[in-house]
XYZ file of C-alpha atoms in Angstrom:
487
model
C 0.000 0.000 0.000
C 0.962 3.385 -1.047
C 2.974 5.347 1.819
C 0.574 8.310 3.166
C 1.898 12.120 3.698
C 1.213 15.317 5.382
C 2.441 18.450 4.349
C 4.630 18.331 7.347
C 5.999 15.128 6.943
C 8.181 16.361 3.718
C 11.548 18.159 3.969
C 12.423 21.654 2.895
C 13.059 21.265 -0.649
C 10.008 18.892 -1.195
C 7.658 21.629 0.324
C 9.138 23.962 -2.031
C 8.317 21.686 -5.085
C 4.211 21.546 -3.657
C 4.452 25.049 -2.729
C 5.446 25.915 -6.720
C 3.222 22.581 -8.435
C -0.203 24.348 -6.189
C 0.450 27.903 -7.462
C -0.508 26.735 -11.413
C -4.376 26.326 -11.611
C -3.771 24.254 -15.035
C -1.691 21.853 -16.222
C 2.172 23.297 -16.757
C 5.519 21.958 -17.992
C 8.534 21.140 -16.608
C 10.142 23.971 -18.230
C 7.306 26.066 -16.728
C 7.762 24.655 -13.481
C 11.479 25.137 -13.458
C 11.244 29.050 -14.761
C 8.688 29.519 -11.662
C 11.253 27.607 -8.990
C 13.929 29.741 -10.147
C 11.979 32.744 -9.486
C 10.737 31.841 -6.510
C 14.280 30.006 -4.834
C 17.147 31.516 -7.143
C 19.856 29.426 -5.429
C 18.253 26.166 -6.264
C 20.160 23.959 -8.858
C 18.274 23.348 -11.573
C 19.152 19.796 -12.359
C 17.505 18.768 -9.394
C 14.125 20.565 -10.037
C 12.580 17.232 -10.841
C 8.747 17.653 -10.731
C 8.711 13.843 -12.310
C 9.586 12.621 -8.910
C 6.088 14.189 -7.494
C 3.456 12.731 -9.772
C 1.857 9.622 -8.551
C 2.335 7.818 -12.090
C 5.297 8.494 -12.934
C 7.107 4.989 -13.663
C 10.653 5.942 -12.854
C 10.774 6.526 -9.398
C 10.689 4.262 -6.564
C 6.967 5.454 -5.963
C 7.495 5.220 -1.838
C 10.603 6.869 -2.015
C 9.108 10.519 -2.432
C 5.404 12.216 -1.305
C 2.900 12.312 -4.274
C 0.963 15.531 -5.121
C 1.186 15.160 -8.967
C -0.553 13.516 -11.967
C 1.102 12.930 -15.717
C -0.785 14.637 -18.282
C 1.864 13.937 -20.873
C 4.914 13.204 -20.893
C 6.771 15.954 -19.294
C 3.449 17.794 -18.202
C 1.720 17.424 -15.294
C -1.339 18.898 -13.016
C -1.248 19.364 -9.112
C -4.050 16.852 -7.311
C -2.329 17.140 -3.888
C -1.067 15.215 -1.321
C -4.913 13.637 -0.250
C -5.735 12.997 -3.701
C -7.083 8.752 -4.204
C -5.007 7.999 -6.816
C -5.980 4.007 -7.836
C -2.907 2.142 -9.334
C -4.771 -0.723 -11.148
C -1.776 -1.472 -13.324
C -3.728 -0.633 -16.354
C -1.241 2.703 -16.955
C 2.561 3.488 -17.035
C 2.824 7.164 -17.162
C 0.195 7.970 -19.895
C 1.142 4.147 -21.659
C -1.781 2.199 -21.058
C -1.761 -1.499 -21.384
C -4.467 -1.775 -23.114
C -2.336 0.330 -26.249
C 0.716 -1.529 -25.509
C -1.149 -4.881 -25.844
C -2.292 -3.959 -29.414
C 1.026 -2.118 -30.381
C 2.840 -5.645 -29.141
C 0.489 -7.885 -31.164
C 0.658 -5.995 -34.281
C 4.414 -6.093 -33.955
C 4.342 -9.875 -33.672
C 1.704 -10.076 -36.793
C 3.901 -7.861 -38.850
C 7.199 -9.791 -37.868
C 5.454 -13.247 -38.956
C 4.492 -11.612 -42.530
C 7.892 -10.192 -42.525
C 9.713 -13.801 -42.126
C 7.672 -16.113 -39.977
C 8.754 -14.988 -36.719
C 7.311 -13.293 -33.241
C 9.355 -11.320 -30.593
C 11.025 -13.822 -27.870
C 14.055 -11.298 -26.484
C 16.747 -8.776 -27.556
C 19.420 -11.468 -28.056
C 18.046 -13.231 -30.854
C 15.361 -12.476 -34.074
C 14.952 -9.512 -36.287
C 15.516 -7.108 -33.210
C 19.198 -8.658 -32.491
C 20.110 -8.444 -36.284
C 18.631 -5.190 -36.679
C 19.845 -3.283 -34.082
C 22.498 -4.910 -31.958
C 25.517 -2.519 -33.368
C 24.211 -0.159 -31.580
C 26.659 -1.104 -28.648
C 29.067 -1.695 -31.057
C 28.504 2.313 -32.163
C 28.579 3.853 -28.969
C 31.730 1.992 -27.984
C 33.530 2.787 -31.030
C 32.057 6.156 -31.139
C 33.694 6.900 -27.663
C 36.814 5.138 -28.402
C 36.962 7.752 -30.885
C 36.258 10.938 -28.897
C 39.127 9.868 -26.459
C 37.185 12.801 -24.373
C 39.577 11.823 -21.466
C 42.392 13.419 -23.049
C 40.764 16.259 -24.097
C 42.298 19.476 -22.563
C 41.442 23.340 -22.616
C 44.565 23.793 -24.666
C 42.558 21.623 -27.122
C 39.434 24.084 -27.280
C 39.063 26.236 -30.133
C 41.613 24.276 -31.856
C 39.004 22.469 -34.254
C 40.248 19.221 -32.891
C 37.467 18.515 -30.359
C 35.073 19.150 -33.240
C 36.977 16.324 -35.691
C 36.604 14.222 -33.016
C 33.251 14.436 -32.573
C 32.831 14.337 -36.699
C 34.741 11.128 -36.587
C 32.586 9.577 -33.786
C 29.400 10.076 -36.219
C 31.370 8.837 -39.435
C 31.396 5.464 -38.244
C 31.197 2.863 -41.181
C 33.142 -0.231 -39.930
C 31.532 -2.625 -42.305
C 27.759 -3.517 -43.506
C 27.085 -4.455 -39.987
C 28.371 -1.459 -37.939
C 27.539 1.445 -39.587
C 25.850 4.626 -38.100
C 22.521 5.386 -38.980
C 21.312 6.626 -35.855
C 23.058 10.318 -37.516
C 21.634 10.556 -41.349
C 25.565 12.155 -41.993
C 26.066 10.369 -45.099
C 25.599 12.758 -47.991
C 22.935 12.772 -50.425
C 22.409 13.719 -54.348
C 22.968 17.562 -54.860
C 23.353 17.930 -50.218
C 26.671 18.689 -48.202
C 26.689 15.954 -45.388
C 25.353 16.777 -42.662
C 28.697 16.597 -40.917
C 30.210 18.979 -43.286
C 27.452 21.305 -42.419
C 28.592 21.508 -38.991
C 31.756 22.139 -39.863
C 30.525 25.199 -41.905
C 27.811 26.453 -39.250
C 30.522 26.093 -36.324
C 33.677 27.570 -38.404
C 36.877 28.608 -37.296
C 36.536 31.507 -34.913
C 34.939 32.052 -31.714
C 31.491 29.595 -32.515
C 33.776 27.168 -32.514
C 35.850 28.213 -29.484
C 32.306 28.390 -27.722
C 31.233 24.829 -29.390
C 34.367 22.766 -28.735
C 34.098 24.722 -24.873
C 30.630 22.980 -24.336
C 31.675 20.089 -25.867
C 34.858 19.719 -23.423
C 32.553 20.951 -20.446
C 29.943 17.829 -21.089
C 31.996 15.509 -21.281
C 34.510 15.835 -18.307
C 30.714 16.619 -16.400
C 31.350 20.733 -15.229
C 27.823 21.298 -16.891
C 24.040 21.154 -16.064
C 22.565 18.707 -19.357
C 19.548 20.976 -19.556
C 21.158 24.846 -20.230
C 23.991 22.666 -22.537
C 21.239 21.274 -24.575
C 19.885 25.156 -25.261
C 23.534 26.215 -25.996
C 23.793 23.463 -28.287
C 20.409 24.572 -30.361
C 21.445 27.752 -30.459
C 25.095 27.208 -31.779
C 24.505 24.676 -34.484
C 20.343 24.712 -34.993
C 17.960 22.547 -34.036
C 19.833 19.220 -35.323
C 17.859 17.310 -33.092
C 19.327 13.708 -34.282
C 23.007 15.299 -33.378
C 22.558 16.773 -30.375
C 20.595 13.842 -29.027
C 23.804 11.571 -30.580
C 25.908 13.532 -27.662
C 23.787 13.091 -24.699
C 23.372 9.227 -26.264
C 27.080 9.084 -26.007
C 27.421 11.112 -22.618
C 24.824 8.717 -21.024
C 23.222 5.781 -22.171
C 20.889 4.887 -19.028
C 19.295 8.150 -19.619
C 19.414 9.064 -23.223
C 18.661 7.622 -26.707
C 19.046 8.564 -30.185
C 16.265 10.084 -31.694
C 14.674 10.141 -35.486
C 12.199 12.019 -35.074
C 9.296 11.566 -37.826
C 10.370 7.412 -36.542
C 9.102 8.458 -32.958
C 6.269 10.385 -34.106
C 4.619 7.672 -35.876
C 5.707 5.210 -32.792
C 4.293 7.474 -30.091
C 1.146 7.750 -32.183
C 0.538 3.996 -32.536
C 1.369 3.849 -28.446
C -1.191 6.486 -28.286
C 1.273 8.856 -26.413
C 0.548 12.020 -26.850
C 4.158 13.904 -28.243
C 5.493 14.744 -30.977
C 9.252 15.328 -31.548
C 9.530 16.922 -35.396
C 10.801 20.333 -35.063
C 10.655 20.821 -31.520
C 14.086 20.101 -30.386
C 14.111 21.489 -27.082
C 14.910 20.030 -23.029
C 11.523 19.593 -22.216
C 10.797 17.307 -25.526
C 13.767 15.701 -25.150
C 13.204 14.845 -21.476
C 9.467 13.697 -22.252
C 10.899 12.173 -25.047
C 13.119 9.806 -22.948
C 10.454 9.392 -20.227
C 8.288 7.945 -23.091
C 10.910 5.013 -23.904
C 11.760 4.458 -20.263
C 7.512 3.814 -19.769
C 8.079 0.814 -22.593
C 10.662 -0.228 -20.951
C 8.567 -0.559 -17.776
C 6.096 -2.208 -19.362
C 8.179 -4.742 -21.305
C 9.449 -5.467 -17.715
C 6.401 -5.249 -16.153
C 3.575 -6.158 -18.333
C 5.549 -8.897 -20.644
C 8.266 -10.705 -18.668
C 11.277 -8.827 -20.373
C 13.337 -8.878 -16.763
C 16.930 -6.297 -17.628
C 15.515 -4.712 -20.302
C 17.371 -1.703 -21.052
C 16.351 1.768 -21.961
C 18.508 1.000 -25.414
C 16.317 -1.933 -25.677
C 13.243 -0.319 -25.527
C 14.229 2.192 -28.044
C 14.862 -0.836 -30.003
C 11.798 -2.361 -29.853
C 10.111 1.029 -30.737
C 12.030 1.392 -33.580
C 11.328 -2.064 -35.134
C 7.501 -1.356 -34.263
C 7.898 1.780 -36.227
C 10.009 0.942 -39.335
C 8.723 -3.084 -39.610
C 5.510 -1.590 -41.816
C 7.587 0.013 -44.542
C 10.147 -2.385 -44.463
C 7.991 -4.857 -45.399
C 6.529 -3.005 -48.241
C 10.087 -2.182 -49.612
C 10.219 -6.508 -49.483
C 7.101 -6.399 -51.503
C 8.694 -4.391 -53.624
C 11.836 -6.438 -53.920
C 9.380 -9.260 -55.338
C 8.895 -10.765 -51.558
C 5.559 -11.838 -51.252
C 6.126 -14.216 -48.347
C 9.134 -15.106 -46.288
C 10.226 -18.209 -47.873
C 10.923 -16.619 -50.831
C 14.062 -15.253 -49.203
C 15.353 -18.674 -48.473
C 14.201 -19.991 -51.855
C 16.510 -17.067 -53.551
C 19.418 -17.584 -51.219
C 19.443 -21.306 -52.310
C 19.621 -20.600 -55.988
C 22.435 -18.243 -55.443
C 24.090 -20.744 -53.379
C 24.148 -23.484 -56.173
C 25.104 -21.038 -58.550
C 28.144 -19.973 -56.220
C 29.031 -23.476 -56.081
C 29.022 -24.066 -59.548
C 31.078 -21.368 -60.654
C 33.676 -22.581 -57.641
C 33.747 -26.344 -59.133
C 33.950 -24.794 -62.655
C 37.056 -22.805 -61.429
C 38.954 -25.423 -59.953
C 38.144 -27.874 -62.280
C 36.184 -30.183 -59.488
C 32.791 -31.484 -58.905
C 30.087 -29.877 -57.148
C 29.738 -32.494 -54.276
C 34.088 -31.883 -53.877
C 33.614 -28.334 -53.425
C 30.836 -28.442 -51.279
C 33.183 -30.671 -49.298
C 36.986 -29.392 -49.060
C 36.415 -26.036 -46.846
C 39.786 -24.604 -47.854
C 38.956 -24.087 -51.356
C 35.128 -23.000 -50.430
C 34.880 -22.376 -46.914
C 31.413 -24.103 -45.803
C 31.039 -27.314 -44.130
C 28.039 -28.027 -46.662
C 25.597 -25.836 -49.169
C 22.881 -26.158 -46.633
C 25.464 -23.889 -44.183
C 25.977 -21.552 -47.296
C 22.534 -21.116 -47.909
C 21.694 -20.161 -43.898
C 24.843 -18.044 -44.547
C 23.127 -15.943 -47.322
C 19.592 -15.555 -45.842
C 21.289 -14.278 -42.715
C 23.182 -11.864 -44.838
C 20.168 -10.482 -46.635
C 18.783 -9.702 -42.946
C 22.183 -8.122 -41.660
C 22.024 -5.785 -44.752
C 18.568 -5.624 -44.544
C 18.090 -6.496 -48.353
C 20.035 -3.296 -49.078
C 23.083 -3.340 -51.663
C 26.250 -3.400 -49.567
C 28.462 -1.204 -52.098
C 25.120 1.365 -52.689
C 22.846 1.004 -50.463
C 19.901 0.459 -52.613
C 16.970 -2.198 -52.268
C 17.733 -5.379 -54.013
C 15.107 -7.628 -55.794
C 14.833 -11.365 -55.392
C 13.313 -11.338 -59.035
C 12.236 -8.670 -62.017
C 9.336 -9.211 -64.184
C 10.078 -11.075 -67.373
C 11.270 -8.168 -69.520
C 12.110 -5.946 -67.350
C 15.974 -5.303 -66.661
C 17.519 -6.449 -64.115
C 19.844 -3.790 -62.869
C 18.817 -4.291 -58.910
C 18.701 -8.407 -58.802
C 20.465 -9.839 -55.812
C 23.794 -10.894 -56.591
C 27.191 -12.730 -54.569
C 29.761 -10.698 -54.636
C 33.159 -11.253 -53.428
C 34.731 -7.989 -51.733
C 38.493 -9.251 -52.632
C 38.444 -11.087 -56.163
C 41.208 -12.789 -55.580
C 40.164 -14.556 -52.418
C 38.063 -17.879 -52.124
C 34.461 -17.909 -51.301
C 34.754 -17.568 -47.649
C 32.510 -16.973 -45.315
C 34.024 -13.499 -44.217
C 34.976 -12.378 -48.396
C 30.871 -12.521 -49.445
C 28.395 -9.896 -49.680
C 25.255 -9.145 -51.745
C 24.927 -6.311 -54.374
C 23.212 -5.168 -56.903
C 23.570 -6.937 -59.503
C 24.762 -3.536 -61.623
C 27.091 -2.763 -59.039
C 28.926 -5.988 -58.856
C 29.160 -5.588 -62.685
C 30.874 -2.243 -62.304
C 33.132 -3.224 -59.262
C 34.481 -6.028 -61.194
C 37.324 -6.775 -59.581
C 38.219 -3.528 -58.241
C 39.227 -3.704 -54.264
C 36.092 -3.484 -52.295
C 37.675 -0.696 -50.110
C 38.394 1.569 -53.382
C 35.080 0.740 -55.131
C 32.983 2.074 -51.891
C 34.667 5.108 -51.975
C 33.955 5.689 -55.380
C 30.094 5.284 -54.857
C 31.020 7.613 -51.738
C 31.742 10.398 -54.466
C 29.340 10.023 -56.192
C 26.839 10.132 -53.598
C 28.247 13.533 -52.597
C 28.389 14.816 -56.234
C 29.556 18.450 -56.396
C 27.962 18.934 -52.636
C 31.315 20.848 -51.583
C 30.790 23.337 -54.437
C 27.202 24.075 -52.796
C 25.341 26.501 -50.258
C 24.885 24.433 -47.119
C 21.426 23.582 -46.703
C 19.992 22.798 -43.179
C 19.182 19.483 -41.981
C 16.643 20.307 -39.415
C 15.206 16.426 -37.473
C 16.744 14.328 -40.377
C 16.649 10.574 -40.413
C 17.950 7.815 -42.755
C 15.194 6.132 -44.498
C 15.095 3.336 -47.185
C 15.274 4.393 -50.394
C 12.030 3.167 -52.563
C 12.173 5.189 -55.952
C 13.953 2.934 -58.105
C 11.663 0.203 -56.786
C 8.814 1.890 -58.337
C 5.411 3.360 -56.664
């Protein structure tokens, strides 16, 4: 049962935070509530202005830890009931996440993962989820590894190379599995990148100086998060995926990456009321991060997910979110049910071994057999191999980036089939030398170094971008591309 309190019961600073919460007479903020502490007790520091720890549904807090006076509107906005009010905790509600939403949202999940290949959510270590979006330990790690923050000194602000280091941490393309999409910085037809953008907006005089300063101060911790995140907006815009990229990096127990138009539709289908498109602010990023932390809760809570993370969550949201269109770029590709993959895979697989045994003047069955001139115990291994690689690359091109197709109508050309492709030509067919391509790319690459090919397709995806006017990126994400696919 619920601890009870009187006004009297709670210390100094918690009368403070129901003296400020009664003196709104609607719903407020908890930038509003902040602005009117401030006023009110100037010496208070505002990081621990939490209003969040007051409401009696808020799912973060250890609920008997702190006195209750407030109710969640939204995330991040709340109305004053008072200490008496009868608040009933059926369990039906985290925050403003009711179970009833979550229920559908998890079903629909599960019915669009079994049109998608057969499967259903079991956990984060295995399924669509794990091959989806498990590098995204593998970016932060590299990402920090990068930054080398702890070496950082002032001498170092100002200089530009606090800035490069936090360019290089978003550039991160290790290979088709690590690469970092949770920044759109690649560039596109006729755009800078978005990282050379910042380079222009910050410069080389004192924005930068004042950037690289913030930069240094948040990540050896001498600065409040909130005021940082307002610097940040005002020195490089509201580049809502970067700036939430830093605090991702600072701390990953409290903040998450964002795409925003992603987490608009997600919230929606949750039936959470916020929106994050062009409102890149403290307060939306706060609510934004309560939000995940309330699926996380429930996962725990409501569906048996013990240690889920707050990474994990954002996960999950994500593959809710992006499952839909993904499986209408498959229908696109010519997938009209998941065994079609597998079928596809198979026929590459034979033809792979065929051209081996043709090569080496051997039989099929010898191939198939001696792993040091193939590098599979049997074709049955080198088919799983394949279908697992059209999931890690997500049935994108590994040298482009565009959708392949399983199959083209008769007639048609076939510039975008699925093809093998061995990154060094003059290695075997090896389990770590394969990748799939278009089938117009591997034509081109020929037997041009994999390394050297990808940065050609690297200039031409940036074109003559350094010869134009920078053009903001305001809440861009990284989406399939679906126009040479058709409508």
């Amino acid at each position: 049962m619920r601890k009870t309190y009187r006004f009297s019961d709670l210390s100094p600073v918690q009368q403070q935070h129901h003296e400020i919460a009664q003196s709104f007479d609607d719903e407020f903020s908890t930038s509003e509530f902040k602005e009117q502490y401030l006023n009110r007790f100037p010496d208070r520091n505002p990081s621990s202005i939490l209003p969040s720890d007051f409401s009696f549904n808020n799912a973060q807090k250890n609920r008997d830890k702190y006195p209750s006076f407030l109710i969640t509107v939204t995330p991040s906005r709340y109305r004053f009931v008072g200490l008496d009010y009868e608040y009933r905790d059926t369990g039906d509600y985290i925050g403003t996440l009711s179970r009833t939403g979550f229920d559908r949202a998890y079903e629909n999940l599960n019915k669009n993962l079994r049109a998608y290949n057969g499967s259903e959510f079991e956990d984060f270590q295995t399924g669509v989820i794990h091959s989806w979006e498990s590098y995204k330990d593998d970016i932060r790690r590299i990402a920090l590894e990068r930054l080398n923050s702890s070496d950082w000194t002032t001498n170092d602000v100002g200089t530009g190379r606090i800035l490069s280091a936090l360019i290089h941490a978003i550039e991160i393309r290790e290979s088709a599995d690590i690469h970092n999409n949770l920044v759109a910085w690649e560039p596109r037809p006729n755009q800078p990148s978005l990282t050379m953008q910042l380079r222009q907006d910050v410069g080389n005089g004192q924005k930068r100086n004042q950037f690289e300063r913030l930069l240094f101060d948040l990540f050896s911790g001498k600065t409040d998060h909130e005021p940082a995140l307002t610097r940040l907006v005002e020195l490089i815009g509201r580049r809502y995926s970067v700036i939430a990229y830093i605090f991702f990096l600072i701390d990953d127990t409290r903040y998450m990456p964002i795409a925003p138009q992603t987490f608009d539709r997600a919230f929606a289908e949750l039936s959470i009321d916020l929106r994050m498109s062009g409102k890149c602010s403290w307060e939306n990023y706060t609510a934004y991060n309560d939000a995940i932390s309330w699926v996380r809760n429930a996962l725990i809570d409501w569906k048996g997910f013990a240690g889920t993370r707050l990474l994990d969550a954002h996960s999950w949201i994500w593959l809710m979110a992006r499952l839909p269109g993904k499986i209408e770029q498959q229908r696109r590709q010519g997938v009209s049910k998941p065994d079609d993959i597998k079928f596809k895979m198979i026929e590459l697989g034979r033809n792979i071994i065929s051209r081996a045994a043709n090569a080496n003047g051997q039989t099929e069955k010898t191939v198939v057999k001696n792993k040091e001139v193939f590098g599979f115990s049997s074709d049955q291994a080198l088919h799983s191999f394949l279908e697992q690689l059209w999931e890690k690359q997500r049935g994108l091109c590994n040298l482009t980036g565009l959708p392949m197709q399983l199959r083209v109508p008769k007639g048609e050309p076939n510039h975008m089939i699925v093809s093998v492709d061995r990154m060094d030509s003059d290695r075997q067919y090896s389990p770590d030398n394969l990748q799939l391509t278009c089938w117009f790319a591997n034509r081109w690459k020929g037997t041009t170094p994999n390394e050297e090919f990808s940065g050609l397709i690297s200039l031409v995806r940036q074109g003559f971008s350094e010869d134009l006017p920078a053009d903001s990126v305001v809440d861009g994400e990284a989406d399939f591309p679906t126009k040479l696919l058709g409508e």
